[in-house]
Amino acid sequence: MIGVVDYKAGNLKSVDSALSHLGAEFLISDKPEELLRCDKMIFPGVGEAKSAMEVLKSSGLGQAVREFALSGKPLLGICLGAQIVFDSSEERQTECLGIIPGKVKRFSSQMGLKVPHMGWNTIEHNNINLFKGVKQNSSFYFVHSYYIEAQSQGNIAASCEYGLNFTAAAVKDNILACQFHPEKSGEAGLQLLDNFLKLY
Amino acid sequence: MFQKRIVVCLDVKEGRCTKGIKFKDNIDVGDPVEMAAKYYRDGADELVFYDITASHEKRGIMIDVVRKVAEQIFIPFSVGGGISTLDDIKDVILAGAEKISVNSSAVKNPSIIEEGASLFGSQCIVLGMDAAADPSMPSGYRVFINGGRKAMDLDALAWAKQAEKLGAGEIVLNSIDADGMKTGYELNLTKMISESVGIPLVASGGAGVPSHLTDVFKKGSADAALIASMVHFGDYTVADIKKHLNRERIAVRM
């Protein structure tokens, strides 16, 4: 059973649709004890880091995500969920969960690029199981104004270029994080989610 | 490499897709859910649904379409048309749309952009703008509302900048002069607005052949191009258009 963390950060309908399409057994829950009983966790999220962290703290869901990560069971953070597993975010100077070492920084509009980074971009990945069957330079759908800078090269599972090179996906033991939206990235995204379901 | 997006637009009236010329003479072109699935398979990067249902009572039909589309297609899509309150935004987003677009309602009440963005994030709020050439306006283009029928005392460039400030995450810019004419996008207007804002711009209106998309990306500085008639009537497929763009060395998702 996969637990999808519902902490009121954006819409879970697309994650719900993609998991249903793949035939996954899952539940969407805002109850820490229910989520901690699951075998895998998906930690999605769209929105702003500070208010998301406030909800995570007051609801006990942040603690549940941290506990789940420590338990060694597979966890996949998506978009804001991926950013929040890092140490901190420049978005309103937010202290995050600190599960993977690194920072979340804002794209500078001075680079002459439009912010948010919204649309399809290619990634280069390092062939971990999450990307099994996903070709190099496959396109994924991104929507974000802040990007992940993993502290250790060893935690970078995929990278992407948008004015600068940033961490598109990260891995640390049982913890996976992707900045893009696999649930909105067509067949490549479904492949990635299917890999998470079957290979972890 | 960051890629230009091909956005397929579906006008939906009471649960069916239609296509009009210059906003008039709508003809039925199919079931929106089936068409969405087809364009998804063909490689569309994004879809836009415009609800042109006249009556408020039939809005529920659109929500049902949104829900079904969200269950079957795994690319982003937005919904516009008749969205004027936060509750309208909420209904559409919770049914599974990635973004909503506001057009006439935002001109009448700009705070809908601000309120929508603070509730769901800027990435969810798209400004749809219908503009036509008018030499008497400072930028040379005037904003129209109500499906292009009502001229407003509002400059297109000024409105785009204001909407960005209010928190819009993207602009879909439709040229009334070019819409349905198949003679190409309005490059001058597109370039001017796209280069004056820091948010992505989707060009709309006028695409008839693949080279029109090449032009709007190379000369019009658009981040995405919206197409409708070109693909609805079987003249081209999304894959044909992408092959063309790829040959022209424009980065697209293949």
XYZ file of C-alpha atoms in Angstrom:
454
model
C 0.000 0.000 0.000
C 1.232 3.441 -0.987
C 0.400 6.405 1.181
C 0.012 9.744 -0.563
C 0.511 12.591 1.890
C -2.316 15.099 1.781
C -1.150 18.298 3.447
C -3.393 20.659 1.479
C -0.585 21.829 -0.796
C -2.200 21.837 -4.162
C -4.268 19.353 -5.986
C -3.801 15.615 -5.648
C -6.157 14.678 -8.447
C -3.409 14.192 -11.036
C -1.303 11.971 -8.742
C -4.486 10.070 -7.918
C -5.286 9.641 -11.658
C -1.788 8.478 -12.585
C -1.610 5.937 -9.730
C -5.089 4.624 -10.596
C -4.071 4.329 -14.238
C -1.043 2.252 -13.204
C -3.221 -0.002 -11.074
C -1.482 0.940 -7.815
C -2.987 0.274 -4.422
C -2.883 3.549 -2.616
C -4.579 5.789 -0.160
C -4.552 9.552 0.132
C -4.409 10.574 3.745
C -3.710 13.400 6.163
C -3.367 11.051 9.141
C 0.237 10.403 10.261
C -0.506 6.991 11.799
C -2.280 5.782 8.652
C 0.579 6.940 6.416
C 3.250 5.390 8.634
C 1.615 1.976 8.207
C 2.052 2.126 4.409
C 4.884 0.362 2.552
C 5.746 3.325 0.357
C 5.081 7.007 0.519
C 4.495 9.670 -2.101
C 4.992 13.203 -0.862
C 3.628 15.552 -3.544
C 2.861 19.255 -3.331
C 2.467 22.447 -5.259
C 2.651 25.863 -3.722
C 4.744 27.855 -1.347
C 7.351 26.359 1.000
C 6.725 28.370 4.155
C 2.990 27.776 4.410
C 3.483 24.139 3.439
C 6.022 23.703 6.275
C 3.640 25.369 8.729
C 0.900 22.883 7.834
C 3.379 19.994 8.008
C 4.467 21.054 11.496
C 1.048 21.719 12.982
C -0.500 18.550 11.550
C 2.326 16.232 12.554
C 2.644 15.186 8.910
C 6.171 16.604 8.629
C 7.259 14.388 11.526
C 5.541 11.435 9.834
C 7.433 12.038 6.592
C 10.721 12.249 8.518
C 9.928 9.060 10.457
C 8.959 7.263 7.262
C 12.231 8.321 5.642
C 14.212 7.015 8.622
C 12.342 3.704 8.569
C 14.076 2.791 5.297
C 10.842 2.391 3.327
C 10.762 4.004 -0.147
C 9.662 7.613 -0.275
C 9.148 9.754 -3.382
C 8.888 13.527 -3.088
C 7.444 15.415 -6.045
C 7.908 19.131 -6.862
C 7.369 21.065 -3.605
C 7.520 17.711 -1.804
C 10.931 17.144 -3.401
C 12.170 20.559 -2.288
C 10.901 20.147 1.260
C 12.979 17.015 1.930
C 16.095 19.216 1.651
C 17.542 21.390 4.433
C 16.153 24.800 3.616
C 14.493 26.957 0.972
C 15.126 30.570 0.001
C 11.363 30.887 -0.429
C 10.586 33.092 2.582
C 13.724 31.638 4.276
C 12.110 28.367 5.216
C 13.652 25.660 7.338
C 12.691 22.358 5.665
C 12.768 18.684 6.715
C 16.527 18.142 6.312
C 16.292 14.572 5.018
C 18.695 15.104 2.086
C 21.506 17.687 2.456
C 21.099 20.680 0.166
C 19.365 23.954 -0.455
C 16.502 25.260 -2.539
C 17.259 28.519 -4.354
C 15.356 30.950 -6.534
C 15.940 31.201 -10.286
C 17.253 34.658 -10.977
C 15.133 36.597 -13.456
C 18.335 38.492 -14.304
C 19.393 35.557 -16.446
C 16.850 36.743 -18.995
C 14.798 33.611 -18.500
C 11.164 33.472 -17.668
C 10.319 32.455 -14.125
C 8.594 30.115 -13.303
C 10.454 27.499 -15.288
C 7.228 26.205 -16.780
C 7.106 23.574 -19.476
C 8.977 20.563 -20.813
C 12.689 20.161 -20.362
C 15.090 17.296 -20.980
C 16.978 15.607 -18.169
C 20.144 13.586 -17.905
C 19.902 10.808 -15.357
C 22.336 8.353 -13.834
C 20.375 5.165 -14.566
C 19.159 4.436 -11.057
C 16.135 2.122 -10.957
C 13.738 5.060 -10.883
C 14.764 5.830 -14.478
C 14.746 2.279 -15.775
C 13.392 2.338 -19.340
C 13.528 6.137 -19.454
C 15.841 7.285 -22.253
C 18.543 9.877 -21.639
C 17.326 13.359 -22.551
C 13.679 12.399 -22.134
C 11.401 15.366 -21.506
C 9.598 15.963 -18.236
C 7.127 18.623 -17.197
C 8.364 21.255 -14.756
C 6.617 24.133 -12.991
C 8.752 25.873 -10.385
C 10.417 29.148 -9.474
C 12.887 27.593 -7.012
C 15.386 24.871 -7.782
C 17.183 22.204 -5.762
C 20.916 22.336 -5.220
C 21.908 19.007 -3.686
C 24.995 19.412 -1.508
C 26.583 16.144 -2.494
C 27.127 15.069 -6.083
C 26.333 11.550 -4.892
C 22.729 12.548 -4.188
C 22.063 13.838 -7.714
C 20.067 11.299 -9.728
C 19.195 13.572 -12.652
C 20.063 17.057 -13.751
C 18.451 19.672 -15.957
C 19.494 22.975 -17.571
C 17.540 26.182 -17.220
C 19.973 29.062 -17.196
C 22.027 26.910 -14.876
C 22.402 23.233 -14.129
C 20.123 22.110 -11.299
C 19.094 18.911 -9.547
C 16.077 17.498 -11.384
C 15.990 14.352 -9.248
C 17.773 13.324 -6.087
C 18.345 10.063 -4.269
C 19.599 9.191 -0.805
C 19.218 5.559 0.193
C 15.454 4.902 0.232
C 14.539 8.522 -0.440
C 13.814 9.787 -3.941
C 12.854 13.277 -4.984
C 11.935 14.741 -8.334
C 11.440 18.388 -9.136
C 9.373 17.658 -12.248
C 5.860 16.233 -12.246
C 5.969 12.583 -13.351
C 2.167 12.464 -13.139
C 2.019 15.175 -15.845
C 4.973 14.055 -17.963
C 3.244 11.730 -20.383
C 4.543 8.207 -20.930
C 8.037 8.934 -19.523
C 6.465 10.123 -16.288
C 4.187 7.091 -16.035
C 7.222 4.855 -16.588
C 9.003 6.544 -13.695
C 6.020 6.135 -11.373
C 5.665 2.526 -12.429
C 9.344 2.005 -11.589
C 8.738 3.440 -8.134
C 5.803 1.050 -7.684
C 7.618 -2.052 -8.890
C 11.342 -1.645 -8.309
C 11.492 -0.193 -4.823
C 17.049 21.498 -23.311
C 14.055 23.680 -22.530
C 11.395 23.154 -25.162
C 8.700 25.157 -26.893
C 5.222 23.870 -26.155
C 2.478 22.950 -28.608
C -0.850 23.595 -26.932
C -4.002 22.207 -28.511
C -7.108 24.244 -27.840
C -10.566 22.725 -27.632
C -13.642 24.935 -27.490
C -16.324 23.109 -25.561
C -19.988 23.957 -25.746
C -22.348 21.972 -23.533
C -19.969 19.043 -23.487
C -19.066 18.986 -27.203
C -16.077 20.433 -29.037
C -16.756 23.193 -31.541
C -14.646 25.479 -33.657
C -15.638 28.931 -34.827
C -14.146 31.463 -37.191
C -13.580 34.903 -35.694
C -15.540 33.706 -32.640
C -18.666 33.010 -34.733
C -20.237 30.172 -36.757
C -19.358 27.289 -34.469
C -19.370 23.789 -35.914
C -19.255 20.513 -33.979
C -15.893 18.735 -34.172
C -16.183 15.937 -31.604
C -16.191 14.595 -28.061
C -13.728 16.540 -25.882
C -12.545 13.564 -23.841
C -11.859 11.431 -26.923
C -10.178 14.343 -28.653
C -8.023 15.056 -25.593
C -6.896 11.425 -25.541
C -6.084 11.538 -29.253
C -4.009 14.709 -28.967
C -2.242 13.268 -25.931
C -1.245 10.207 -27.981
C -0.165 12.445 -30.869
C 2.307 14.277 -28.641
C 0.521 17.483 -27.626
C 2.429 19.107 -24.759
C -0.578 20.691 -23.184
C -4.298 21.162 -23.737
C -6.612 24.100 -23.203
C -10.361 23.783 -22.885
C -12.518 26.847 -23.364
C -16.006 26.454 -22.037
C -18.224 28.481 -24.309
C -21.422 27.189 -22.734
C -23.811 30.068 -22.537
C -25.869 29.182 -19.479
C -24.631 28.941 -15.934
C -26.801 25.885 -15.204
C -24.900 23.785 -17.698
C -21.464 24.513 -16.217
C -21.533 21.174 -14.409
C -21.133 19.411 -17.768
C -17.723 21.061 -18.142
C -16.604 19.948 -14.687
C -17.519 16.424 -15.689
C -15.409 16.754 -18.861
C -12.468 18.053 -16.792
C -12.712 15.120 -14.403
C -12.757 12.573 -17.233
C -9.853 14.227 -19.041
C -7.781 14.280 -15.832
C -8.276 10.535 -15.467
C -7.034 9.728 -18.950
C -4.381 12.158 -19.994
C -1.099 12.734 -18.235
C -0.034 16.124 -19.507
C -1.032 19.522 -18.119
C -4.254 21.153 -19.178
C -6.062 24.344 -18.397
C -9.662 25.428 -18.471
C -11.046 28.833 -19.351
C -14.362 30.428 -20.137
C -16.860 31.731 -17.647
C -14.543 31.553 -14.658
C -15.284 34.567 -12.534
C -15.203 33.590 -8.866
C -12.826 31.770 -6.534
C -15.404 28.999 -6.299
C -15.300 28.581 -10.095
C -11.497 28.316 -9.897
C -11.696 25.804 -7.079
C -14.252 23.607 -8.887
C -12.041 23.342 -11.977
C -8.744 22.812 -10.128
C -10.210 20.165 -7.831
C -11.667 18.354 -10.843
C -8.070 17.907 -12.027
C -7.084 20.845 -14.240
C -3.559 22.179 -13.828
C -4.472 25.774 -14.465
C -7.457 28.019 -15.077
C -7.601 31.018 -17.324
C -9.499 34.201 -16.691
C -10.256 36.665 -19.450
C -13.293 38.986 -19.367
C -13.813 38.382 -15.661
C -10.261 39.568 -14.887
C -10.741 42.769 -16.911
C -13.902 43.505 -14.944
C -12.389 42.421 -11.631
C -8.564 42.246 -11.692
C -8.425 41.095 -8.063
C -9.566 37.615 -9.184
C -5.991 37.119 -10.441
C -4.501 38.144 -7.120
C -6.924 36.090 -5.042
C -6.620 33.054 -7.298
C -2.823 33.222 -7.213
C -2.667 33.536 -3.447
C -4.994 30.576 -2.997
C -3.573 28.172 -5.591
C -0.256 29.705 -6.653
C 0.621 31.800 -9.680
C 1.296 28.712 -11.771
C -2.439 27.958 -11.675
C -3.619 31.341 -12.888
C -3.438 32.146 -16.586
C -4.521 35.442 -18.070
C -6.360 34.968 -21.336
C -6.335 38.132 -23.386
C -8.137 38.971 -26.639
C -6.505 41.891 -28.407
C -6.858 43.615 -31.758
C -4.818 46.265 -33.532
C -5.899 49.810 -32.727
C -3.522 52.668 -33.584
C -5.199 54.906 -31.022
C -3.882 52.779 -28.124
C -0.393 53.424 -26.639
C 0.924 49.959 -27.609
C -1.135 49.835 -30.804
C -3.410 47.084 -29.469
C -6.687 47.181 -27.585
C -8.155 44.601 -25.203
C -11.588 43.151 -25.965
C -13.840 41.081 -23.729
C -16.897 38.849 -24.072
C -15.380 36.696 -26.766
C -14.019 39.628 -28.734
C -17.343 41.446 -28.928
C -16.773 44.285 -26.508
C -13.971 46.835 -26.892
C -12.474 48.053 -23.620
C -10.624 51.218 -22.785
C -7.586 49.112 -21.964
C -4.204 48.842 -23.632
C -3.008 45.299 -24.328
C 0.589 45.818 -23.169
C -0.411 47.705 -20.027
C -2.891 44.963 -19.144
C -0.321 42.203 -19.645
C 2.110 43.946 -17.300
C -0.591 44.596 -14.725
C -1.719 40.972 -14.798
C 1.852 39.804 -14.218
C 2.112 42.122 -11.223
C -1.178 40.801 -9.844
C 0.235 37.283 -9.929
C -0.732 35.695 -13.239
C 1.671 32.849 -14.026
C 1.206 32.824 -17.779
C -0.512 34.747 -20.571
C -2.460 33.273 -23.461
C -2.544 36.050 -26.009
C -5.165 35.746 -28.700
C -5.152 38.034 -31.703
C -8.708 38.745 -32.756
C -7.462 39.907 -36.162
C -5.678 36.617 -36.830
C -8.078 34.180 -35.131
C -9.449 31.540 -37.497
C -7.827 33.170 -40.550
C -5.040 30.579 -40.932
C -2.667 33.279 -42.152
C -0.224 33.059 -39.252
C 0.102 34.437 -35.730
C 0.216 38.162 -35.109
C 3.991 38.285 -34.674
C 4.319 41.948 -33.816
C 1.821 41.765 -30.960
C 3.190 38.444 -29.692
C 6.802 39.630 -29.644
C 5.965 42.912 -27.964
C 4.032 41.297 -25.109
C 6.300 38.267 -24.698
C 9.433 40.385 -24.411
C 7.814 42.811 -21.983
C 6.780 40.290 -19.340
C 8.753 37.817 -17.242
C 6.135 35.066 -17.406
C 5.589 32.563 -20.223
C 3.524 33.652 -23.193
C 1.329 31.373 -25.268
C 0.570 32.773 -28.732
C -2.929 32.154 -30.046
C -4.898 32.810 -33.194
C -4.019 32.372 -36.830
C -2.066 29.118 -37.145
C -2.756 27.443 -40.491
C 0.469 25.667 -41.467
C 3.488 24.418 -39.459
C 5.714 27.274 -40.642
C 3.433 29.663 -38.755
C 4.648 28.015 -35.559
C 8.269 28.330 -36.653
C 7.652 32.050 -37.146
C 5.956 32.620 -33.815
C 8.810 30.889 -31.960
C 11.647 32.457 -33.949
C 10.238 35.899 -34.696
C 7.429 36.242 -32.161
C 9.432 35.137 -29.068
C 6.532 32.955 -27.930
C 7.143 30.275 -25.294
C 4.256 28.160 -26.524
C 1.900 28.146 -29.480
C -1.771 27.351 -29.392
C -3.330 25.489 -32.299
C -6.896 24.414 -33.064
C -8.282 24.276 -36.635
C -4.962 22.994 -37.988
C -5.383 19.717 -36.167
C -9.150 19.520 -35.573
C -9.975 19.102 -39.245
C -7.234 16.608 -39.978
C -5.013 18.899 -42.063
C -2.058 18.169 -39.790
C -1.266 16.083 -36.747
C 0.651 17.348 -33.723
C 3.409 14.915 -34.724
C 3.622 16.493 -38.233
C 3.999 19.921 -36.703
C 6.670 18.757 -34.265
C 8.641 17.084 -37.041
C 8.580 20.342 -38.946
C 9.751 22.325 -35.906
C 12.468 19.796 -35.183
C 13.782 20.201 -38.739
C 13.757 23.959 -38.198
C 15.942 23.382 -35.112
C 13.317 24.496 -32.656
C 13.505 22.436 -29.461
C 10.293 20.492 -28.967
C 9.427 17.317 -27.096
C 9.580 14.501 -29.640
